[in-house]
Coordinates of C-alpha atoms in Angstrom, one line a residue:
Chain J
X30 CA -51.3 -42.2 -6.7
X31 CA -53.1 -45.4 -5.3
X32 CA -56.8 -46.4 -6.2
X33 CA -59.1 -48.1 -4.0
X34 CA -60.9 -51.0 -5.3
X35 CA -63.6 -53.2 -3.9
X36 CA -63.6 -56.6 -5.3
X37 CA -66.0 -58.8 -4.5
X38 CA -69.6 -57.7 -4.0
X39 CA -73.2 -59.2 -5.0
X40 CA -76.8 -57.6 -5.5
X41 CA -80.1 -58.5 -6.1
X42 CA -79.4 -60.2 -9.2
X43 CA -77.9 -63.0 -7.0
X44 CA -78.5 -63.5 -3.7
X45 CA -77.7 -60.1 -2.1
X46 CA -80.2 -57.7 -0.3
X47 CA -79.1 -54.4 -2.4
X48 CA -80.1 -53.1 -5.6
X49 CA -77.1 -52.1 -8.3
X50 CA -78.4 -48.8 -7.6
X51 CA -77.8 -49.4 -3.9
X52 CA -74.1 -51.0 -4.5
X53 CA -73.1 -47.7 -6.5
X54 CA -74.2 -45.5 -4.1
X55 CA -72.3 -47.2 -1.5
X56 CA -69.7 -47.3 -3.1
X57 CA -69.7 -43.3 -4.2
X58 CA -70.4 -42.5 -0.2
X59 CA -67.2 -44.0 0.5
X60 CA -64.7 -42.7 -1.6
X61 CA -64.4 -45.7 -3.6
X62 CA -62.1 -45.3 -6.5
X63 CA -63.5 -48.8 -8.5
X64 CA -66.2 -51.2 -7.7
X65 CA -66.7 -54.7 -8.9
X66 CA -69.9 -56.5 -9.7
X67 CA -69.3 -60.4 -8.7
X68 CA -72.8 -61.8 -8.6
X69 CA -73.1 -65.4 -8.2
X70 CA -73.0 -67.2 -12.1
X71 CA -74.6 -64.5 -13.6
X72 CA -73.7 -61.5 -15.3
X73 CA -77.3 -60.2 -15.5
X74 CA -76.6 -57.2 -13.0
X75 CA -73.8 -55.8 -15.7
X76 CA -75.6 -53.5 -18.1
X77 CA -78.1 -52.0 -15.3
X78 CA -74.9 -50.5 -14.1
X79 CA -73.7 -49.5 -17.4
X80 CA -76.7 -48.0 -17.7
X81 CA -76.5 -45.8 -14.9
X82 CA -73.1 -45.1 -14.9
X83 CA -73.2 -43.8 -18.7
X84 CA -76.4 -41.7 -18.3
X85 CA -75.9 -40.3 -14.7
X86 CA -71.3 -39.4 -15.2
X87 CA -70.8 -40.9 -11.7
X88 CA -67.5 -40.4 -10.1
X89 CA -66.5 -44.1 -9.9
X90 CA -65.7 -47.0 -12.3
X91 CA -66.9 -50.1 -12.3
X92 CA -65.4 -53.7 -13.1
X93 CA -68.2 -55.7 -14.8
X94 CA -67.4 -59.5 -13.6
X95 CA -69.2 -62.0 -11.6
X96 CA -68.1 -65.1 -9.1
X97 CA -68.5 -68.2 -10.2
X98 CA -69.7 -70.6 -7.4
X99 CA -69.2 -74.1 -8.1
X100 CA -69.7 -77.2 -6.5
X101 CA -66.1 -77.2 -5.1
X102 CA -65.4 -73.5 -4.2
X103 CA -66.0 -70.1 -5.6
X104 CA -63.9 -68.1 -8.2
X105 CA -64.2 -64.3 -8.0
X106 CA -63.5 -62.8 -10.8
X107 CA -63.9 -59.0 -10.8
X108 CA -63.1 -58.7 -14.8
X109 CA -65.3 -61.3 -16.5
X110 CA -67.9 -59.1 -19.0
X111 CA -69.5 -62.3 -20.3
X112 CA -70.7 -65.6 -19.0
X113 CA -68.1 -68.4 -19.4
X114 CA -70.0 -71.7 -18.9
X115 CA -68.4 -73.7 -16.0
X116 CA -70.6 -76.8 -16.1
X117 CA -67.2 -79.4 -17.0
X118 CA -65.8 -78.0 -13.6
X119 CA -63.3 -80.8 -12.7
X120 CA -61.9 -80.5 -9.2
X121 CA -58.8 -82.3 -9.9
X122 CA -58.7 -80.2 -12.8
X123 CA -59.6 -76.2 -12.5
X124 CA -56.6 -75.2 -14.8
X125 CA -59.4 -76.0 -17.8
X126 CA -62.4 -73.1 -16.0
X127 CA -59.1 -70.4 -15.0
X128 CA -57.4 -71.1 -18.4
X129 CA -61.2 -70.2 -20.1
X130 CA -62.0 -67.5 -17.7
X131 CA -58.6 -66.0 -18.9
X132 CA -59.2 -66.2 -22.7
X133 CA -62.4 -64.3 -21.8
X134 CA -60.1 -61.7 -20.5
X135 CA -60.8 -62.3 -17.1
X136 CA -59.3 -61.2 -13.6
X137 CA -59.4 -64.5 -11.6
X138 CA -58.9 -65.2 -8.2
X139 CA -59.7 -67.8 -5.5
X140 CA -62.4 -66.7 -3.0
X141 CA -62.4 -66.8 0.8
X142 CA -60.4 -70.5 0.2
X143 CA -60.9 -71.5 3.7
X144 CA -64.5 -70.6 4.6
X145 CA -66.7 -73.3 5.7
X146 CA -68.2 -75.7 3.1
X147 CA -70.2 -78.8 3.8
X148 CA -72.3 -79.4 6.1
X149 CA -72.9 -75.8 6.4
X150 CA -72.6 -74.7 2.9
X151 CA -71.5 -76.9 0.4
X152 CA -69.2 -74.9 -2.1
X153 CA -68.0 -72.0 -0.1
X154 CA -64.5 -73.9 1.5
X155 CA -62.0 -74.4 -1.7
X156 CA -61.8 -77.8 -2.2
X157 CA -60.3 -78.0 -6.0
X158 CA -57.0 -78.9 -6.5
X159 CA -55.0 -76.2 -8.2
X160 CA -51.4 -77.9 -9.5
X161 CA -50.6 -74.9 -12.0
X162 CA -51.1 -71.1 -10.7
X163 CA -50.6 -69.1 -14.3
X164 CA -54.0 -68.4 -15.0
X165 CA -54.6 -67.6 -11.1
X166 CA -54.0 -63.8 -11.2
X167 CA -54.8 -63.6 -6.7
X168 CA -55.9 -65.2 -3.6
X169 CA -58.6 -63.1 -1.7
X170 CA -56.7 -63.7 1.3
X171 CA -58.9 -61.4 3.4
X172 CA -62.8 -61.9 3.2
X173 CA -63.9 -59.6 5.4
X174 CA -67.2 -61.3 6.7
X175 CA -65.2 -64.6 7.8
X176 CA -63.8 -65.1 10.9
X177 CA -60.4 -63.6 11.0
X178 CA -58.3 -66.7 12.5
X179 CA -60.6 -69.7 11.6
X180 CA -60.8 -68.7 7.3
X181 CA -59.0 -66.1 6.5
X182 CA -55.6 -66.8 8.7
X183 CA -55.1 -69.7 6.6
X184 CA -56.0 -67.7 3.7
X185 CA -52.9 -65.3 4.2
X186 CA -50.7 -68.3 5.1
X187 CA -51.6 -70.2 1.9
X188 CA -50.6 -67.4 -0.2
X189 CA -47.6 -66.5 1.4
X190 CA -46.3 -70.5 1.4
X191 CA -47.6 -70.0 -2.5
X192 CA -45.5 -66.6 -2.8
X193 CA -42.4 -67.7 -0.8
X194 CA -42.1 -70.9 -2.9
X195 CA -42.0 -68.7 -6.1
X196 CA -45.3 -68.8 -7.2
X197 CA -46.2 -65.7 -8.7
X198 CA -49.8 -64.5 -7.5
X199 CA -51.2 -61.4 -6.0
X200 CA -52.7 -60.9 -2.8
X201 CA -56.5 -59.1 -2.5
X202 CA -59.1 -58.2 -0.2
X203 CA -62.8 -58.3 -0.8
X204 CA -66.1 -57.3 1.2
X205 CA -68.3 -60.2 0.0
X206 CA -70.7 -57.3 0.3
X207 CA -74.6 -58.9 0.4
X208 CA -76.0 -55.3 2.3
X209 CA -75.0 -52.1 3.1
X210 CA -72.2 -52.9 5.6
X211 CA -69.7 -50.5 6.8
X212 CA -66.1 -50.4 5.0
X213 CA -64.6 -48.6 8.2
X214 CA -61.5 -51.1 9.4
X215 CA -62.3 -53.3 6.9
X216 CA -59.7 -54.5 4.0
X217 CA -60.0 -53.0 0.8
X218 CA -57.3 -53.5 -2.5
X219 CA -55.5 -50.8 -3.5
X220 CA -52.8 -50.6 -6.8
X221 CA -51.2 -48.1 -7.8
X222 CA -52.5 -45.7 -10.9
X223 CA -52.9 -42.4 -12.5
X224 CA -54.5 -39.7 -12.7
X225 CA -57.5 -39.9 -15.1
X226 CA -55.8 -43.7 -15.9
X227 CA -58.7 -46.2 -16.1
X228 CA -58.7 -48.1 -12.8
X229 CA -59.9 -51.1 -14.4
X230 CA -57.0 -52.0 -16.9
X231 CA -54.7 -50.2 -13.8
X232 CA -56.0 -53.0 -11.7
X233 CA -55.1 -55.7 -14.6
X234 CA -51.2 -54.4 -14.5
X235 CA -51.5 -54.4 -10.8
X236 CA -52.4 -58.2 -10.2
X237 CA -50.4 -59.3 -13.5
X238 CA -47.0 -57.8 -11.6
X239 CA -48.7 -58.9 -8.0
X240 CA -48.0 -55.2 -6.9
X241 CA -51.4 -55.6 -4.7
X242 CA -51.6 -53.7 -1.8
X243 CA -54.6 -55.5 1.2
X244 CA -54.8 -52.6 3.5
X245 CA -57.3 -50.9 6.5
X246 CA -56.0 -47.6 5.1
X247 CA -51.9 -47.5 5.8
X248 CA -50.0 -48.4 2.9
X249 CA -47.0 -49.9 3.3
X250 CA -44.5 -48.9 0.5
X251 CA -41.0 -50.5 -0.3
X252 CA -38.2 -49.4 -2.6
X253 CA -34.8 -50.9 -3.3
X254 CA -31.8 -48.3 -3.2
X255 CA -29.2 -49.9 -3.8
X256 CA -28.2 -52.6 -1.3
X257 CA -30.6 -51.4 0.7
X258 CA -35.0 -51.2 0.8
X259 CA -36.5 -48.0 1.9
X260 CA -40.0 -48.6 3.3
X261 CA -42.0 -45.8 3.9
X262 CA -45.6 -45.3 5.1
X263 CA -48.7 -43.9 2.9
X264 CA -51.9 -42.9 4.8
X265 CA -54.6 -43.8 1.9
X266 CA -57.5 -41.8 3.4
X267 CA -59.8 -44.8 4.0
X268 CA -62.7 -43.3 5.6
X269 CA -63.1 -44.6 9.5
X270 CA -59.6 -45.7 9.5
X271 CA -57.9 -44.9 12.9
X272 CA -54.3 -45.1 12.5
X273 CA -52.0 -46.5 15.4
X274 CA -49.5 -45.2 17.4
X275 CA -46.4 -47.3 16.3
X276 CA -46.2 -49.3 13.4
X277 CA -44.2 -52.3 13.3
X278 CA -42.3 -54.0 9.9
X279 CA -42.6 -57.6 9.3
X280 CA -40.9 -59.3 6.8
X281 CA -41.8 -62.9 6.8
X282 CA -39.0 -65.2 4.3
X283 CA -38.2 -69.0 4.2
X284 CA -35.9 -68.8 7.4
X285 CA -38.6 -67.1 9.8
X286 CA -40.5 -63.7 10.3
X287 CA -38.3 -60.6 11.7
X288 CA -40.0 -57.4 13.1
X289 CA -38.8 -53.8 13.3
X290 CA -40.6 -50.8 14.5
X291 CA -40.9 -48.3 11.7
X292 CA -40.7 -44.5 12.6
X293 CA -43.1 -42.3 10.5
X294 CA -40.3 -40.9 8.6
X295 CA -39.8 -44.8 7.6
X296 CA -37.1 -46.9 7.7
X297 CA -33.9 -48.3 5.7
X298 CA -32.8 -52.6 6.0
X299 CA -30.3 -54.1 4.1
X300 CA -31.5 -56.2 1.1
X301 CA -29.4 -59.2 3.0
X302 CA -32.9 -58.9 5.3
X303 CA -35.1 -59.9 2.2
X304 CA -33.4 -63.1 0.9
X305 CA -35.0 -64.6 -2.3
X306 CA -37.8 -63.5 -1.3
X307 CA -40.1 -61.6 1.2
X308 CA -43.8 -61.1 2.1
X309 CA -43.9 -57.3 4.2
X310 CA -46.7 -56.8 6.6
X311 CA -47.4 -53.5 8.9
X312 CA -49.0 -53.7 12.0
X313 CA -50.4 -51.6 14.4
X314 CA -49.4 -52.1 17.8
X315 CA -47.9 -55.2 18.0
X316 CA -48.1 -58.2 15.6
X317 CA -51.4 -60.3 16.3
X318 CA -53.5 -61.0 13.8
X319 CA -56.5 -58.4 14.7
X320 CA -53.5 -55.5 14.3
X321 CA -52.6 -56.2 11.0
X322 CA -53.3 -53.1 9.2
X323 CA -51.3 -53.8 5.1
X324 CA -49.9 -56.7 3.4
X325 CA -47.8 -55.1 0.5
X326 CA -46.5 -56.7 -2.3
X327 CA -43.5 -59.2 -2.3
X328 CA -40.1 -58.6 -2.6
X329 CA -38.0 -60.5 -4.6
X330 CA -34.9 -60.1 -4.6
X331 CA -34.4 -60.7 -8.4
X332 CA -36.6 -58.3 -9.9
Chain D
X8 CA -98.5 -68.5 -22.3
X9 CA -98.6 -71.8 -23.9
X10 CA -96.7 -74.8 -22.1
X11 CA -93.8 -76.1 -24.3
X12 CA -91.8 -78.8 -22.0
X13 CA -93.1 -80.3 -18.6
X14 CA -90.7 -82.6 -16.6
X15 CA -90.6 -84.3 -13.2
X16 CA -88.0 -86.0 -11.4
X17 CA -86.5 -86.9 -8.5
X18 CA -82.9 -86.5 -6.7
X19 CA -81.3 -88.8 -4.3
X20 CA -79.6 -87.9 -1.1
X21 CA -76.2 -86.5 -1.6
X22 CA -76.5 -85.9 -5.1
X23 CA -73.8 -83.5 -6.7
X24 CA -74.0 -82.0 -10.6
X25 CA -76.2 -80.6 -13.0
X26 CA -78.8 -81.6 -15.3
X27 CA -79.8 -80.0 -18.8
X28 CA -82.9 -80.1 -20.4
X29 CA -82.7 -79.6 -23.9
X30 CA -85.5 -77.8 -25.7
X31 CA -86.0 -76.9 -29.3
X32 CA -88.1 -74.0 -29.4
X33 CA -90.3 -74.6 -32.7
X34 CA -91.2 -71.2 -32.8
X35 CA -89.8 -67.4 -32.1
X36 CA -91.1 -66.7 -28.6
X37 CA -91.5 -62.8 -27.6
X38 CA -92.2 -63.9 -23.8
X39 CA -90.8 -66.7 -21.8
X40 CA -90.9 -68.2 -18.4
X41 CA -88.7 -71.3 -16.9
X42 CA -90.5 -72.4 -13.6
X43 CA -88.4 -74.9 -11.5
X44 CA -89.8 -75.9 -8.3
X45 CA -89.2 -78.6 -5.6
X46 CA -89.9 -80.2 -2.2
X47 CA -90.3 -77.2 -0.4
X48 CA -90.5 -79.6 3.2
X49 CA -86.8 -81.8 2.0
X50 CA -84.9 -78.4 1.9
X51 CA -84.1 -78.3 5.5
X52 CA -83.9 -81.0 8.3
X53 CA -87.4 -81.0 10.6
X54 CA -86.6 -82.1 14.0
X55 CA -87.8 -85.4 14.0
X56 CA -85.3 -85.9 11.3
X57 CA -82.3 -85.5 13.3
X58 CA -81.2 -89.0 14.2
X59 CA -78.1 -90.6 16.2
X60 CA -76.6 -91.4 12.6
X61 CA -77.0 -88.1 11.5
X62 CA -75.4 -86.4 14.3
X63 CA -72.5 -88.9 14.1
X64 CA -71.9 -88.1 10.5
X65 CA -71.8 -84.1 11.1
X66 CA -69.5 -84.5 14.0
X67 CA -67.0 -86.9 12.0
X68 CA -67.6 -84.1 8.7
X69 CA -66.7 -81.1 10.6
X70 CA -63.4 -83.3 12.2
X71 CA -62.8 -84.1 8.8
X72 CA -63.3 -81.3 6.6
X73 CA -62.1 -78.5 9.1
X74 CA -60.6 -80.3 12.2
X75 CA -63.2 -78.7 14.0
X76 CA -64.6 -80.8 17.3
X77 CA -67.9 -80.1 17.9
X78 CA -70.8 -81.9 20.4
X79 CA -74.2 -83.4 19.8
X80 CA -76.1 -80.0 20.2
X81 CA -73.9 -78.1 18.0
X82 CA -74.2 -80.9 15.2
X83 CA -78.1 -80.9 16.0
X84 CA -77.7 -76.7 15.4
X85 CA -75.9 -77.3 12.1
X86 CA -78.2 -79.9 10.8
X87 CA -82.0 -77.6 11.7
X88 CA -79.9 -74.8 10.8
X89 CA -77.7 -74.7 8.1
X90 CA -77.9 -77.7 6.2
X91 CA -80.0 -77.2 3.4
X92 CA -81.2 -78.6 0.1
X93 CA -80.1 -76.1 -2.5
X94 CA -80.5 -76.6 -6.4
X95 CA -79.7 -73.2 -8.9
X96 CA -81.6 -73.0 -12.2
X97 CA -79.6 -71.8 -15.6
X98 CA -80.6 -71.2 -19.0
X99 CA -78.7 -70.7 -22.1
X100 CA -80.1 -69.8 -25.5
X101 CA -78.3 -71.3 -28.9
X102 CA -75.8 -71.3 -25.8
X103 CA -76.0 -67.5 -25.2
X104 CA -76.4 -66.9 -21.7
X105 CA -80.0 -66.1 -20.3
X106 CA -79.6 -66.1 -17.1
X107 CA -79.0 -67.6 -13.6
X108 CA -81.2 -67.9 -10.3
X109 CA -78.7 -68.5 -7.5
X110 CA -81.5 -67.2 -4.6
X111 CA -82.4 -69.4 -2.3
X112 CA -85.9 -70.4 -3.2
X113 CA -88.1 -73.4 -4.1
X114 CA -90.0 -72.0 -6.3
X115 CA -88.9 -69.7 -9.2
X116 CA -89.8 -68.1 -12.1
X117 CA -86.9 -66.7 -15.3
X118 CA -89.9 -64.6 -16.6
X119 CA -88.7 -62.8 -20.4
X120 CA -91.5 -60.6 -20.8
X121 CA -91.8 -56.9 -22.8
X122 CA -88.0 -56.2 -22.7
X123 CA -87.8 -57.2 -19.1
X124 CA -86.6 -60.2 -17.4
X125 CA -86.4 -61.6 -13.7
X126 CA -83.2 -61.0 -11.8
X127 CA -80.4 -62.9 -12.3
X128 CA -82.0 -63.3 -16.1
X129 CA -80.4 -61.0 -19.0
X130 CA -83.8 -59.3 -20.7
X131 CA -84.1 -59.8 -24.6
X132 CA -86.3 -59.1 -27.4
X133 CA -87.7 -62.7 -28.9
X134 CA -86.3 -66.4 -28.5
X135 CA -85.8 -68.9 -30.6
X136 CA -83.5 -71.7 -31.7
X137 CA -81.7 -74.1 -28.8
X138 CA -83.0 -73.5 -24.9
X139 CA -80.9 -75.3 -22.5
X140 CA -81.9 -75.4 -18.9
X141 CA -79.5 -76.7 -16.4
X142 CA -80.9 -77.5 -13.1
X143 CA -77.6 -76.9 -10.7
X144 CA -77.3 -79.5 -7.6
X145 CA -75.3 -78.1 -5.0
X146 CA -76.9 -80.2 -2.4
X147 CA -79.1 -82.5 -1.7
X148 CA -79.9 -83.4 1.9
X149 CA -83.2 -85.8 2.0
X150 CA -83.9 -88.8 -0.7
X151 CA -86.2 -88.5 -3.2
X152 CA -86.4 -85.0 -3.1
X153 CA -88.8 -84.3 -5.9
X154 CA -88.7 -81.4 -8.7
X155 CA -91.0 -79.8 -11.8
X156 CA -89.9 -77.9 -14.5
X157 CA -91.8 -75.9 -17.2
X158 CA -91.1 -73.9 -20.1
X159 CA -93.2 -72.0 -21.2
X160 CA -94.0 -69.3 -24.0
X161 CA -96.3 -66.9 -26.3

């Protein structure tokens, strides 16, 4: 089965306009399968969920973390239960705050790396200089508030020149949520998991093998038979998703991006297609930007 | 509640870091309130502010930072309208975190208080030992923008 997970969202304890008891019950109306707490540098809103999660038997888990937002960029980090100073921040150098975020047992990932920073808001554009990607478990390649072509375009393309050049890091999607906005169309994370499995260490195994699904609510699946990968489709149930009439395959490698359409019953290519390595997309429609519907994981060929 | 620390200061244009304010509480407190204020009139640009060389340098930032090419009225929109002084306050106890403000305010309170505590804070029972406050520069947009902080206790 695949869990839904929702990344990247602040309350009240930061700067956001909705209580923890507001962020759980938005989360519950929308089917959401795990929530994470990210407020801004504090961990402060952790417990009051805790709190009403133990006494009230709620439905839903929730990842206790926080984002750190730093001079230079911001670093969500949906795992992160307690604070982990970041005051020697070092832009040339932010190995040292992933690499003590980790031994915290932290989920770390680089948030909404091409929003705007100064002069509108100094911080929010990811300025540091990241030389060594082993403590960088994703890239939050869609932030769903940004504008789609001017910050989070570049976001996608980073990671997948990141991917395609062997770096191992997973793709995620977060709602930056500050208020109640609607999920409906909207990118959310799903991984794969089990039934009455805890989502949050199912989520850990998910961005430690980058098998990350970024999706609207179509999942596309892969699986190599052989000489061959089998990619099917899986409708995740995302409420206010409205599936498309044809799908199309992309598979985006060193040497270029190919497209096929893919029939609902899915469709067979020869692993000769993926080369060393791929990055398969699904549209809906055609191929623009505002139709991509699911980034899936990688495909390597070696694994 | 009894004043413990006063300071005053001042930040310069541009400024970009933190400062920590170490305080050795003499005795175990039961309530507790950090206060951090400043200029409420230097956090955003008043119109007669906006100068020629203050246009020139948005325009040549956004080219810069995000090849973006904007005019004179959209760097005069960005300057009344999104640039902004903006300092966070943070406090740690014997270096046990106590809490973060990241709201956008001038004046603010981490009030401890009967098992309670402001949000953004993490509530506890009593305090004492090492209180670190780190005033948080993100940006500073006018000179000598001026700040107060207090601790105090009971």
């Amino acid at each position: 089965m695949f869990k839904r997970y929702e990344l990247h969202n602040h309350t009240t304890e930061s700067d956001a306009g909705i209580t923890c008891r507001q962020l759980i019950d938005h989360m519950l109306a929308d089917g959401v399968d795990c929530f994470a707490i990210t407020d801004h540098n504090t961990v402060s809103g952790q417990p009051i969920i805790r709190k009403i999660l133990a006494e009230e038997h709620l439905p839903i888990a929730c990842a206790y973390g926080m984002e750190y937002t730093t001079y230079y960029g911001h670093i969500v980090c949906p795992v992160l239960e307690q604070y982990v100073p970041w005051d020697s921040i070092n832009r040339k150098k932010p190995e040292l705050l992933f690499e003590a975020a980790k031994r915290a047992g932290a989920v770390t990932g680089v948030a909404h790396p091409f929003s705007y920073g100064d002069p509108f808001a100094r911080g929010c554009r990811f300025d540091m200089e990241i030389t060594d990607f082993s403590n960088v478990d994703y890239i939050e390649i869609v932030n769903n508030p940004e504008p789609l072509h001017e910050v989070n375009e570049p976001g996608i393309l980073w990671w997948e020149s990141l991917v395609l050049s062997g770096v191992k890091v997973a793709a995620c999607a977060g709602m930056d949520l500050h208020g109640l906005d609607s999920f409906a169309m909207k990118f959310a994370t799903y991984a794969e998991g089990r039934e009455g499995g805890d989502p949050v260490e199912e989520l850990k195994a998910a961005v430690a093998a980058q098998r990350t699904w970024v999706s609207k609510g179509m999942l596309l699946l892969w699986e190599k038979a052989g000489d061959a990968v089998r990619f099917t489709l899986h409708d995740a149930k995302k409420p206010g998703f409205v599936p498309a009439e044809k799908y199309i395959l992309t598979l985006k490698t060193k040497d270029g991006t190919r497209a096929w359409d893919i029939p609902s019953g899915g469709i067979e290519l020869p692993l000769s297609e993926i080369g060393e390595c791929a990055v398969p997309k699904l549209y809906g429609g055609d191929t623009t930007l505002e139709n991509l519907v699911c980034v899936a994981p990688v495909i390597r060929a070696e694994e | 509640m009894k004043q413990i620390y006063e300071v005053e200061g001042t930040l310069n244009r541009g400024f970009v870091g933190q400062i920590t304010y170490t305080i050795c509480l003499e005795d175990t407190l039961s309530k507790l309130d950090i206060h951090f204020s400043f200029d409420g009139d230097k956090r955003t640009f008043r119109p007669e502010d906006v100068t020629d060389a203050l246009i020139r340098e948005t325009i040549e930032t956004c080219r810069r930072n995000y090849a973006l090419e904007i005019d004179e009225d959209r760097a005069r929109g960005i300057i009344l309208g999104d640039m902004k002084t903006e300092i966070h306050t943070l406090a740690t106890l014997n270096d046990e975190f106590l809490g973060c403000i990241h709201k956008q305010l001038t004046d603010r309170h981490m009030l401890y208080e009967n098992g309670t505590a402001s949000e953004g804070c993490v509530p506890r029972e009593s305090f004492e030992g090492v209180l670190k406050v780190t005033v948080l520069v993100f940006n500073v947009i006018k000179d000598k923008t001026h700040y107060r902080l207090t601790v105090s206790g009971e």
